[in-house]
Tab-separated table of C-alpha atoms in Angstrom:
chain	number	residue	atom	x	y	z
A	1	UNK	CA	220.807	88.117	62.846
A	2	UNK	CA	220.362	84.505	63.993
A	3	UNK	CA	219.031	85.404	67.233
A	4	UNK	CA	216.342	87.664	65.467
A	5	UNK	CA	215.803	85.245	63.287
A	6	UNK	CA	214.843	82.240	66.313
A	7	UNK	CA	212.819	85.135	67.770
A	8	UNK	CA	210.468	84.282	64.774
A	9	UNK	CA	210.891	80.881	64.331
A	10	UNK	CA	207.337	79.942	65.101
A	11	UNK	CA	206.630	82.338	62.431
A	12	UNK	CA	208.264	80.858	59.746
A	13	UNK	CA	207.561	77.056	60.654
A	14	UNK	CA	203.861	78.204	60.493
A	15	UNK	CA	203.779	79.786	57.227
A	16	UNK	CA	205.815	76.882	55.687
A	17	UNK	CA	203.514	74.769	57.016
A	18	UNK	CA	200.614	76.542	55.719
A	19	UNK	CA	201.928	76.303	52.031
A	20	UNK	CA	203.206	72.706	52.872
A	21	UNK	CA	199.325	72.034	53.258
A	22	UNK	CA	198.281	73.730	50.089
A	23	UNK	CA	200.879	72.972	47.471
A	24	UNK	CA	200.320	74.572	43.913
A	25	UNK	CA	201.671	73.888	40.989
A	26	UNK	CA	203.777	76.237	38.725
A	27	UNK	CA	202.079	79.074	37.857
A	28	UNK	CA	198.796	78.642	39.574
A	29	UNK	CA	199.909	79.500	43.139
A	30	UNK	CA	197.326	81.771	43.722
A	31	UNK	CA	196.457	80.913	47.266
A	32	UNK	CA	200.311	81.010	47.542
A	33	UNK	CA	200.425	84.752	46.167
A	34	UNK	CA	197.765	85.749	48.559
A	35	UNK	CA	198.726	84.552	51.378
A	36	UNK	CA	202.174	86.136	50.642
A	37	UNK	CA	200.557	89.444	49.937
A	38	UNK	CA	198.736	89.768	52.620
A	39	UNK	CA	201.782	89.105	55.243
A	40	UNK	CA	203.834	92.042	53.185
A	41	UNK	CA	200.996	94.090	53.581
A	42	UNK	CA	201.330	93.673	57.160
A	43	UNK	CA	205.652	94.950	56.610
A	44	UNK	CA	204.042	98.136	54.743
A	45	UNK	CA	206.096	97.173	51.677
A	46	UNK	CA	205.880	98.195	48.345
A	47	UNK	CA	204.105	95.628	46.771
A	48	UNK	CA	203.585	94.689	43.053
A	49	UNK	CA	202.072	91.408	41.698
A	50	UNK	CA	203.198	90.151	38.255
A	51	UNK	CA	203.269	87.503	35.791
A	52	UNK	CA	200.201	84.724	36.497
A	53	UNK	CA	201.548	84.712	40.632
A	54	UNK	CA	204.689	86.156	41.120
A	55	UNK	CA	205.137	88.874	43.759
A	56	UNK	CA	207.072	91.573	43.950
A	57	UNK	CA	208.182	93.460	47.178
A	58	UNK	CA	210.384	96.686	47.683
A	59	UNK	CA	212.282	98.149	51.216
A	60	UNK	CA	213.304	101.325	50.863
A	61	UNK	CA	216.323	102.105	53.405
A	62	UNK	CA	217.045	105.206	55.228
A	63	UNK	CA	219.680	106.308	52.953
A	64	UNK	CA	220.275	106.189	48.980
A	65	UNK	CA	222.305	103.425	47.938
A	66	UNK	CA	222.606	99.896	45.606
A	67	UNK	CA	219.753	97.787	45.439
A	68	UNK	CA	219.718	93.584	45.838
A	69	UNK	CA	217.309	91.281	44.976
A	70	UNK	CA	216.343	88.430	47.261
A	71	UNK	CA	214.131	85.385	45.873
A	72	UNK	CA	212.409	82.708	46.766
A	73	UNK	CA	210.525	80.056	44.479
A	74	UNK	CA	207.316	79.115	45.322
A	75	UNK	CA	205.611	76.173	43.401
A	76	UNK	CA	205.425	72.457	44.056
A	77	UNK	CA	205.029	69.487	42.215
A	78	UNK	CA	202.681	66.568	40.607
A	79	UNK	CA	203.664	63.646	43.371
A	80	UNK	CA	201.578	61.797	45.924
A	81	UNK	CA	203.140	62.488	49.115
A	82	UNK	CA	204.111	59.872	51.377
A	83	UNK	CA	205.613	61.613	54.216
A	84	UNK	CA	204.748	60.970	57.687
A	85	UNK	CA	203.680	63.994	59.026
A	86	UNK	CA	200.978	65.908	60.789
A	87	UNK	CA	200.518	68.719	57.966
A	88	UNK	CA	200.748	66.648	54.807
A	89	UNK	CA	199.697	67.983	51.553
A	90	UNK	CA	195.537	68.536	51.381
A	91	UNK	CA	195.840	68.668	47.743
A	92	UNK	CA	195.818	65.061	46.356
A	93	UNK	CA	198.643	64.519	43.537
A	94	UNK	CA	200.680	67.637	44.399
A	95	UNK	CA	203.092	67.969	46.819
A	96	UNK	CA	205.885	70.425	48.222
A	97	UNK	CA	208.439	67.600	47.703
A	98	UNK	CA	211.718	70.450	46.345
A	99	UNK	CA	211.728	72.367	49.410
A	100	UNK	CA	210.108	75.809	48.005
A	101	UNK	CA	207.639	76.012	50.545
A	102	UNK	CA	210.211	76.374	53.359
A	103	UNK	CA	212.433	78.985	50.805
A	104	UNK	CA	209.111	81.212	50.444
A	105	UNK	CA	208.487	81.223	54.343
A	106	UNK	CA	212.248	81.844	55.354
A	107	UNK	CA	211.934	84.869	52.980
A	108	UNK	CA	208.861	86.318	54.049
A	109	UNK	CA	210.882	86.078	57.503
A	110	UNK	CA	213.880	87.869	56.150
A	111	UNK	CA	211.204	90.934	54.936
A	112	UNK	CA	209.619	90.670	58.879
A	113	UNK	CA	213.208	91.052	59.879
A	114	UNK	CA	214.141	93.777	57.663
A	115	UNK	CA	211.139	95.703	57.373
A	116	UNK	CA	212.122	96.230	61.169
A	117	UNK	CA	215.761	97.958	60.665
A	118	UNK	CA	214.878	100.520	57.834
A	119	UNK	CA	217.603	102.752	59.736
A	120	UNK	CA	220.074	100.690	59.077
A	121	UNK	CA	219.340	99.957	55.196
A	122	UNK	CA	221.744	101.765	52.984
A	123	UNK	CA	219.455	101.381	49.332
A	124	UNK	CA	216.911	98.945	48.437
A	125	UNK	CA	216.217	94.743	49.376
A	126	UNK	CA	213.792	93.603	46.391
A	127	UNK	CA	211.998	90.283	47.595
A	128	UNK	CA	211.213	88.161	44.582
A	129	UNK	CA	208.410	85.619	45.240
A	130	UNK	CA	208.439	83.721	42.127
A	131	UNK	CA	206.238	81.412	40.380
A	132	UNK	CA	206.861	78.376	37.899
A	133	UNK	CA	210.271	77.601	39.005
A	134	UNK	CA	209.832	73.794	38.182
A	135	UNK	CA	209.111	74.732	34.829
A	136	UNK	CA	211.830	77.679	33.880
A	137	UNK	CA	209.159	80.415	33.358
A	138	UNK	CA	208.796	82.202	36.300
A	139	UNK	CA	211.883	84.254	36.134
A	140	UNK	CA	211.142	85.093	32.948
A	141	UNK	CA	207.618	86.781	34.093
A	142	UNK	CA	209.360	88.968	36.722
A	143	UNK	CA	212.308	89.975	34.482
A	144	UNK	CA	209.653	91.455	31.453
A	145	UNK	CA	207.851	93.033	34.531
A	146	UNK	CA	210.942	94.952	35.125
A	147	UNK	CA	212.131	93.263	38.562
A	148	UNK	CA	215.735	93.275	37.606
A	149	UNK	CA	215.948	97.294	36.463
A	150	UNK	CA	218.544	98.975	39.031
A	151	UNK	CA	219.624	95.648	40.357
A	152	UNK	CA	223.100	96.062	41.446
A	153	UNK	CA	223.170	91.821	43.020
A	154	UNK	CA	220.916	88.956	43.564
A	155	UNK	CA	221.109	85.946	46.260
A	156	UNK	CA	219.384	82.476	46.236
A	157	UNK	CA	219.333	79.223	47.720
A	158	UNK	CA	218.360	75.995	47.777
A	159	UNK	CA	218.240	73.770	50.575
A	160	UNK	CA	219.401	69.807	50.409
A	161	UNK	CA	220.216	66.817	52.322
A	162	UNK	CA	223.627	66.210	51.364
A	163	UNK	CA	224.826	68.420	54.319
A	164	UNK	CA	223.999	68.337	58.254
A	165	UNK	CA	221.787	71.344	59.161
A	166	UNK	CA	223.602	74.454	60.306
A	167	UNK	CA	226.037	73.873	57.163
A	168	UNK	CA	225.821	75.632	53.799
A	169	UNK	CA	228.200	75.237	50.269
A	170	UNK	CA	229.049	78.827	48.943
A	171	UNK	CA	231.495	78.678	46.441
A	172	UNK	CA	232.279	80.469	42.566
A	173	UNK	CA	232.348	79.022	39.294
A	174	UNK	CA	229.300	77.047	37.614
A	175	UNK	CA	227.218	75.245	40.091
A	176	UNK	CA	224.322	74.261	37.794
A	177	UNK	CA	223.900	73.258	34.351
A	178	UNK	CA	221.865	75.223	31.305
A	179	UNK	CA	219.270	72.698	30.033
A	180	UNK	CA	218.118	72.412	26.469
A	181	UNK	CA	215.102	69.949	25.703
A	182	UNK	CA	215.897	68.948	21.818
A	183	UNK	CA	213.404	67.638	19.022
A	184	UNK	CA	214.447	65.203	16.455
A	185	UNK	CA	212.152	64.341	13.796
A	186	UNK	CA	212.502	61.974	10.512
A	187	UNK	CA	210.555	62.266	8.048
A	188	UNK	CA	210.863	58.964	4.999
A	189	UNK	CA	207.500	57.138	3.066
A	190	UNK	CA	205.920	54.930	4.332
A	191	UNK	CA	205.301	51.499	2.967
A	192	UNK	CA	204.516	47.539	2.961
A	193	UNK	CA	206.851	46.063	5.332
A	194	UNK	CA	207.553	43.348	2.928
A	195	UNK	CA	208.873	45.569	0.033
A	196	UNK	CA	211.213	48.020	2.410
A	197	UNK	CA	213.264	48.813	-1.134
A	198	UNK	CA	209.881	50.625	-2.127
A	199	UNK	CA	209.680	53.141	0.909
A	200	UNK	CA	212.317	54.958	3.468
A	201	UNK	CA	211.912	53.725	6.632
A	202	UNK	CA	212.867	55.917	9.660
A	203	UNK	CA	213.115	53.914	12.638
A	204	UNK	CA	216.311	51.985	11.525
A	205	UNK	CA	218.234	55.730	11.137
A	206	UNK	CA	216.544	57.303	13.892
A	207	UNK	CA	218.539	54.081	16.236
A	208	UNK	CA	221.442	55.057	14.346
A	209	UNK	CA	221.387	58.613	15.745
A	210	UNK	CA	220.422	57.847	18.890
A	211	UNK	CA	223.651	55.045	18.624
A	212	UNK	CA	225.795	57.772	17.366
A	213	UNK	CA	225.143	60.974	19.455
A	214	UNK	CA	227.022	59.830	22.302
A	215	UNK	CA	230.075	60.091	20.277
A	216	UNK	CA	228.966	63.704	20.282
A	217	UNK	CA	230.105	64.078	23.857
A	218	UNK	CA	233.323	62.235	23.568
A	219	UNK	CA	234.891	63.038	20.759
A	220	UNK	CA	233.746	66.645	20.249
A	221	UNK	CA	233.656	68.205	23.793
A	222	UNK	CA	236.881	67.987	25.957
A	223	UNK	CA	236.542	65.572	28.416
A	224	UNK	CA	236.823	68.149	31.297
A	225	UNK	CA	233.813	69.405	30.371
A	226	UNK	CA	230.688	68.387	31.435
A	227	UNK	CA	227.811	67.502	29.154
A	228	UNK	CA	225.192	64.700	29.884
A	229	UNK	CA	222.786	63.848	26.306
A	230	UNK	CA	220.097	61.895	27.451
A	231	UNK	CA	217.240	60.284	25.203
A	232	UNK	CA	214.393	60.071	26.960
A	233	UNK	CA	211.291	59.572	24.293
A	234	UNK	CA	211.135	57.749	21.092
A	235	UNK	CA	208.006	57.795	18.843
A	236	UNK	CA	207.721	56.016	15.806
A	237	UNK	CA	205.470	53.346	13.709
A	238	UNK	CA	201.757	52.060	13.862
A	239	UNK	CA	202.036	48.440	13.017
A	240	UNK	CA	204.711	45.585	12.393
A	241	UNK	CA	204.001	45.543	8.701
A	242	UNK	CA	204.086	48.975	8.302
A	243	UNK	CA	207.641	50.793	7.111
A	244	UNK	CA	207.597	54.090	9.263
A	245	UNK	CA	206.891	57.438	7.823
A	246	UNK	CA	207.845	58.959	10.722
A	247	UNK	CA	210.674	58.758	14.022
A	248	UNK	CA	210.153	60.947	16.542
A	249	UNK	CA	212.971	61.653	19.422
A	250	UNK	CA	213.002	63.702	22.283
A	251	UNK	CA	216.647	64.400	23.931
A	252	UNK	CA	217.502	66.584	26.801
A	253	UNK	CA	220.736	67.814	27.212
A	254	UNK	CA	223.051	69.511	30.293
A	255	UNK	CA	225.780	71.386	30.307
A	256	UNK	CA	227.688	74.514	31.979
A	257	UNK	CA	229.764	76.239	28.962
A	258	UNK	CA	228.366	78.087	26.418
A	259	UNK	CA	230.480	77.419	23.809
A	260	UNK	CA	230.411	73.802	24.430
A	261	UNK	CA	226.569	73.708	24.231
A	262	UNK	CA	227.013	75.373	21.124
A	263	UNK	CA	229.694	72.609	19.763
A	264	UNK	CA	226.840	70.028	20.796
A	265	UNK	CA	224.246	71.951	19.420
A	266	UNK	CA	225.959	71.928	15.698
A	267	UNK	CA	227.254	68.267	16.093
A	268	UNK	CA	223.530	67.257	16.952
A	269	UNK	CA	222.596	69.188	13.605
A	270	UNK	CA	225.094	67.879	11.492
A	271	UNK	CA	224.848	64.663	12.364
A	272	UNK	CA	220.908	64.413	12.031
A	273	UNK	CA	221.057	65.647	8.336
A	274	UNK	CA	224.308	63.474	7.830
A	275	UNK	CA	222.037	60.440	8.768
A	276	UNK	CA	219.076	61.656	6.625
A	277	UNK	CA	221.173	62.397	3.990
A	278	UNK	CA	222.778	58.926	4.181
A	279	UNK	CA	219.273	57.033	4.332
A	280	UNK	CA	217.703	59.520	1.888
A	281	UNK	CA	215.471	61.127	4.304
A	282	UNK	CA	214.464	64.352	5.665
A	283	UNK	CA	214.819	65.482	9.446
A	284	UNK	CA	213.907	68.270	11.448
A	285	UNK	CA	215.836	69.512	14.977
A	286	UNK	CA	214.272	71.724	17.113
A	287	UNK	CA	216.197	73.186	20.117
A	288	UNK	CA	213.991	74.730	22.720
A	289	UNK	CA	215.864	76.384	25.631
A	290	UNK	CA	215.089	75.628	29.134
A	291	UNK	CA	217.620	77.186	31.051
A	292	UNK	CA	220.888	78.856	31.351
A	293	UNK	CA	223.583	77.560	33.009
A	294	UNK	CA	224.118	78.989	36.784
A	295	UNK	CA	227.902	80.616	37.447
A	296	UNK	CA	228.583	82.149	40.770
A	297	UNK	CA	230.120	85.756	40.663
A	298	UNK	CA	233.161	85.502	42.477
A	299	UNK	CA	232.814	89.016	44.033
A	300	UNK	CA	228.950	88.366	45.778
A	301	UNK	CA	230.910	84.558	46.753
A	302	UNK	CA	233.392	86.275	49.012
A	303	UNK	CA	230.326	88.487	50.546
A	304	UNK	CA	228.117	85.657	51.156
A	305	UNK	CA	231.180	83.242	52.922
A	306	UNK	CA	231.200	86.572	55.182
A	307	UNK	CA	227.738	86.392	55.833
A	308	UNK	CA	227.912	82.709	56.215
A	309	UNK	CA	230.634	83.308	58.896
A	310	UNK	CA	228.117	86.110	60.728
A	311	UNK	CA	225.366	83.544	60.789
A	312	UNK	CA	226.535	79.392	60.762
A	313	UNK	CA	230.047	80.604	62.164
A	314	UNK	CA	233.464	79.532	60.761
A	315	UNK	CA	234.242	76.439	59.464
A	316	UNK	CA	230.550	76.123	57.917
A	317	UNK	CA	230.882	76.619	54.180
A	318	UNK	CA	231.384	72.582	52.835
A	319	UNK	CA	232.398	72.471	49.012
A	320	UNK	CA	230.745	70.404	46.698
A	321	UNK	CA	230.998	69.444	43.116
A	322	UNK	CA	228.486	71.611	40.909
A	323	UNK	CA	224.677	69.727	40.361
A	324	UNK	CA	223.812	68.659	36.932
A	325	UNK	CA	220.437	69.882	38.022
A	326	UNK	CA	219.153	73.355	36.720
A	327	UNK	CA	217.237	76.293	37.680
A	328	UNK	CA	215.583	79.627	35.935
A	329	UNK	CA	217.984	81.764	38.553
A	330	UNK	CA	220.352	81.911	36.197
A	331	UNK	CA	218.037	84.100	33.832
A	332	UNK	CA	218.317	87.227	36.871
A	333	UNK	CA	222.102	86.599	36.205
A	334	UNK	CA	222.250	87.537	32.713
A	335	UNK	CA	221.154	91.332	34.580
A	336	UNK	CA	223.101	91.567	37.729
A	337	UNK	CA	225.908	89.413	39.055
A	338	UNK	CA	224.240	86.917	41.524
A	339	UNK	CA	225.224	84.206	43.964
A	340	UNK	CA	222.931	81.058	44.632
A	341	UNK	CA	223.877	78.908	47.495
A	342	UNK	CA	223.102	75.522	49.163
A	343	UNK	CA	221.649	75.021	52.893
A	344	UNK	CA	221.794	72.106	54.073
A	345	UNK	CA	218.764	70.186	56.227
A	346	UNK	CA	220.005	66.219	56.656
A	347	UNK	CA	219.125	64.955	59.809
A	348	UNK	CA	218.493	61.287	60.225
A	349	UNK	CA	216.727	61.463	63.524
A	350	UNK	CA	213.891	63.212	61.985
A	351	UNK	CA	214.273	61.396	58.308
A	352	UNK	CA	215.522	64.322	56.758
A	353	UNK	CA	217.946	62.512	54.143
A	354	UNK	CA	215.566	62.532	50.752
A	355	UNK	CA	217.085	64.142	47.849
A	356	UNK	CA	214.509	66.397	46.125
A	357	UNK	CA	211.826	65.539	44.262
A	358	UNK	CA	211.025	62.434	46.199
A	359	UNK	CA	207.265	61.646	47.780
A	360	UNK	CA	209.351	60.997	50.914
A	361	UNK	CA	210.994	64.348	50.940
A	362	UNK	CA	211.085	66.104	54.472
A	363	UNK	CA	212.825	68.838	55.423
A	364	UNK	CA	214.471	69.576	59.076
A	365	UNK	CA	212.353	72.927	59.991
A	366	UNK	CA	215.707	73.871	62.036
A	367	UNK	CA	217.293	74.907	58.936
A	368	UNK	CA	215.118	77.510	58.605
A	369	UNK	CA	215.982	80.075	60.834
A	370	UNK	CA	219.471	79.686	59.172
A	371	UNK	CA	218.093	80.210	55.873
A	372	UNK	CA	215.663	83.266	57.204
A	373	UNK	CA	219.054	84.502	58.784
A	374	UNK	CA	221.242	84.444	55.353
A	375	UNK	CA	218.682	86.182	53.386
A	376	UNK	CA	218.299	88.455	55.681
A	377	UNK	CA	222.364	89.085	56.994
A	378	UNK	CA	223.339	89.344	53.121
A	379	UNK	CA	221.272	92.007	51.823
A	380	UNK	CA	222.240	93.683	54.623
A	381	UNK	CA	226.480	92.955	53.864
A	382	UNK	CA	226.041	93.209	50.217
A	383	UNK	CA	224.099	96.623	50.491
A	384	UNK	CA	227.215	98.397	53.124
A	385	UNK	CA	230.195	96.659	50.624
A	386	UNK	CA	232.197	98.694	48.683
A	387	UNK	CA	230.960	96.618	45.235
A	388	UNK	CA	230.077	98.697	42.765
């Protein structure tokens, strides 16, 4: 699969590169979807477009059997790149600096590659081209299009540069955390500055929250579990001699188990009305979900460390402690068990060492054909295993 995969390289460098030069961002990638459309056209897929951009594609193998979903995302983000190379972004403020322009092109190169060995599909590859990754909606879109009905597995990745090219980390268990964004608001009178007996400030017990809800975290969760509760916006006040109506706060918050994001979620409740209540205000929370948390199926693990084998060879797969980053993948695996995998790109030569997210971010285009290759190699292995 490797070899057939190099056979394409130029292929896959160029599409990258095409979207590299045309970043969009999350949910307007509609140059992205056409472009996209028109090379599965070319594959004689079944082809479905959904949501604002997303794309759907279906391959139909020779014989009846389980169907897995491959995905890519597809959207960039609002930096100014500063990247030295030839095919920098043409779109000023927006830039492919996470890496999903390369995971778009290595799975249009995985549908080239397939769409070529129909004989020797036993069910159904689904190709997900998503939309809006950056902002957790585009798996949403392609779910309530029906994308996940009959899905039997689904398989991800994400490249990085914590690992040489030509290595990968496949292992089970959480590897990325659900992310809530939370919404704290107090609510006192407002008054002369100089008479604070006469109103109910809110600043002073909106600090005291903000003091206190780290004792959330280490007093209420066990301290094997992970949880990060990060303030990252306060609002409150007009003028020195003015006692606040209002405090506003805006937290976000990480985490991997359920029930521990639940035991934050009540402590962050009952300690915002225990502080109102204390200071004779009123407060508001408001939990808006991002994400879900990401956990490996332990099944699809062992059938992509096979593939792994097939493709990077043995002694390939590096472990690595889970990311307290997130991602909307783990909305496909609430439907089907899933497994979402690292690739690594680092190479120092080329300058390929900038974590994502960075206006210096460059990937090493040799990863590709690995990635192109894994895509392609595990629908193929999870499609002839006994699973299900």
């Amino acid at each position: 699969m490797l070899d057939k995969a190099k056979s394409i390289e130029d292929y896959i460098v160029k599409v990258r590169r095409t979207f590299h030069e045309n970043p969009e961002l999350s949910n307007q990638e509609y140059d992205t979807q056409r472009l996209i459309v028109d090379e599965l056209e070319k594959l004689g897929l079944e082809i479905e477009t959904v949501g604002n951009t997303s794309t759907i594609a279906r391959l139909i193998g020779s014989k009846k059997g389980k169907t897995v979903v491959l995905r890519a995302d597809m959207d960039a983000l609002p930096i100014i790149e500063e990247s030295e190379i030839d095919f920098k972004s043409k779109n000023d403020g927006v830039m492919h600096a996470c890496g999903h322009d390369a995971h778009s092109a290595m799975l249009l190169g995985a549908a080239k590659i397939l769409s070529g060995m129909r004989d020797k599909i036993n069910g159904e590859v689904r190709f997900f081209f998503q939309e809006g990754e950056e902002n957790f909606s585009g798996a949403k879109k392609i779910i309530e299009a029906g994308g996940m009905e009959n899905v039997d597995g689904c398989f991800a990745m994400h490249g990085l540069p914590t690992m040489e090219t030509g290595f990968a980390n496949i292992e089970g268990g959480y590897r990325l955390t659900g992310c809530d964004t939370i919404y704290i608001k107090f609510e006192g009178v407002s008054g002369h500055g100089s008479s604070p007996q006469l109103a109910k400030d809110t600043i002073h017990p909106a600090c005291m929250f903000v003091t206190d809800i780290q004792g959330i975290v280490t007093k209420n969760v066990a301290p094997q579990e992970p949880v990060v509760v990060s303030v990252g916006r306060i609002n409150a006040g007009t003028k020195a001699n003015i006692i606040s109506k209002y405090a506003e706060i805006d937290m976000s918050m990480r985490y991997f188990d359920p029930a521990a994001r639940k035991v934050v979620h009540d402590a962050i409740i009952r300690h915002a009305n225990a502080i109102a209540d204390a200071y004779e205000i009123e407060v508001s929370v408001d939990i808006e979900e991002s994400t879900l948390s990401l956990k490996n199926d332990d099944d699809l693990v062992r059938i992509a460390q096979k593939t792994s084998e097939k493709v990077l060879g043995k002694g390939k797969n590096i472990l690595m402690k889970p990311l307290m980053a997130s991602e909307d993948m783990s909305y496909y695996f609430q439907h089907a068990k899933g497994v979402y995998i690292n690739m690594g790109f680092k190479n120092d030569e080329k300058g390929s060492v900038y974590f994502p997210h960075h206006e210096k971010f460059k990937i090493d285009e040799d990863y590709m054909v690995y990635g192109t290759a894994m895509f392609a190699q595990f629908a193929l292995d999870f499609l002839d295993s006994e699973l299900y």
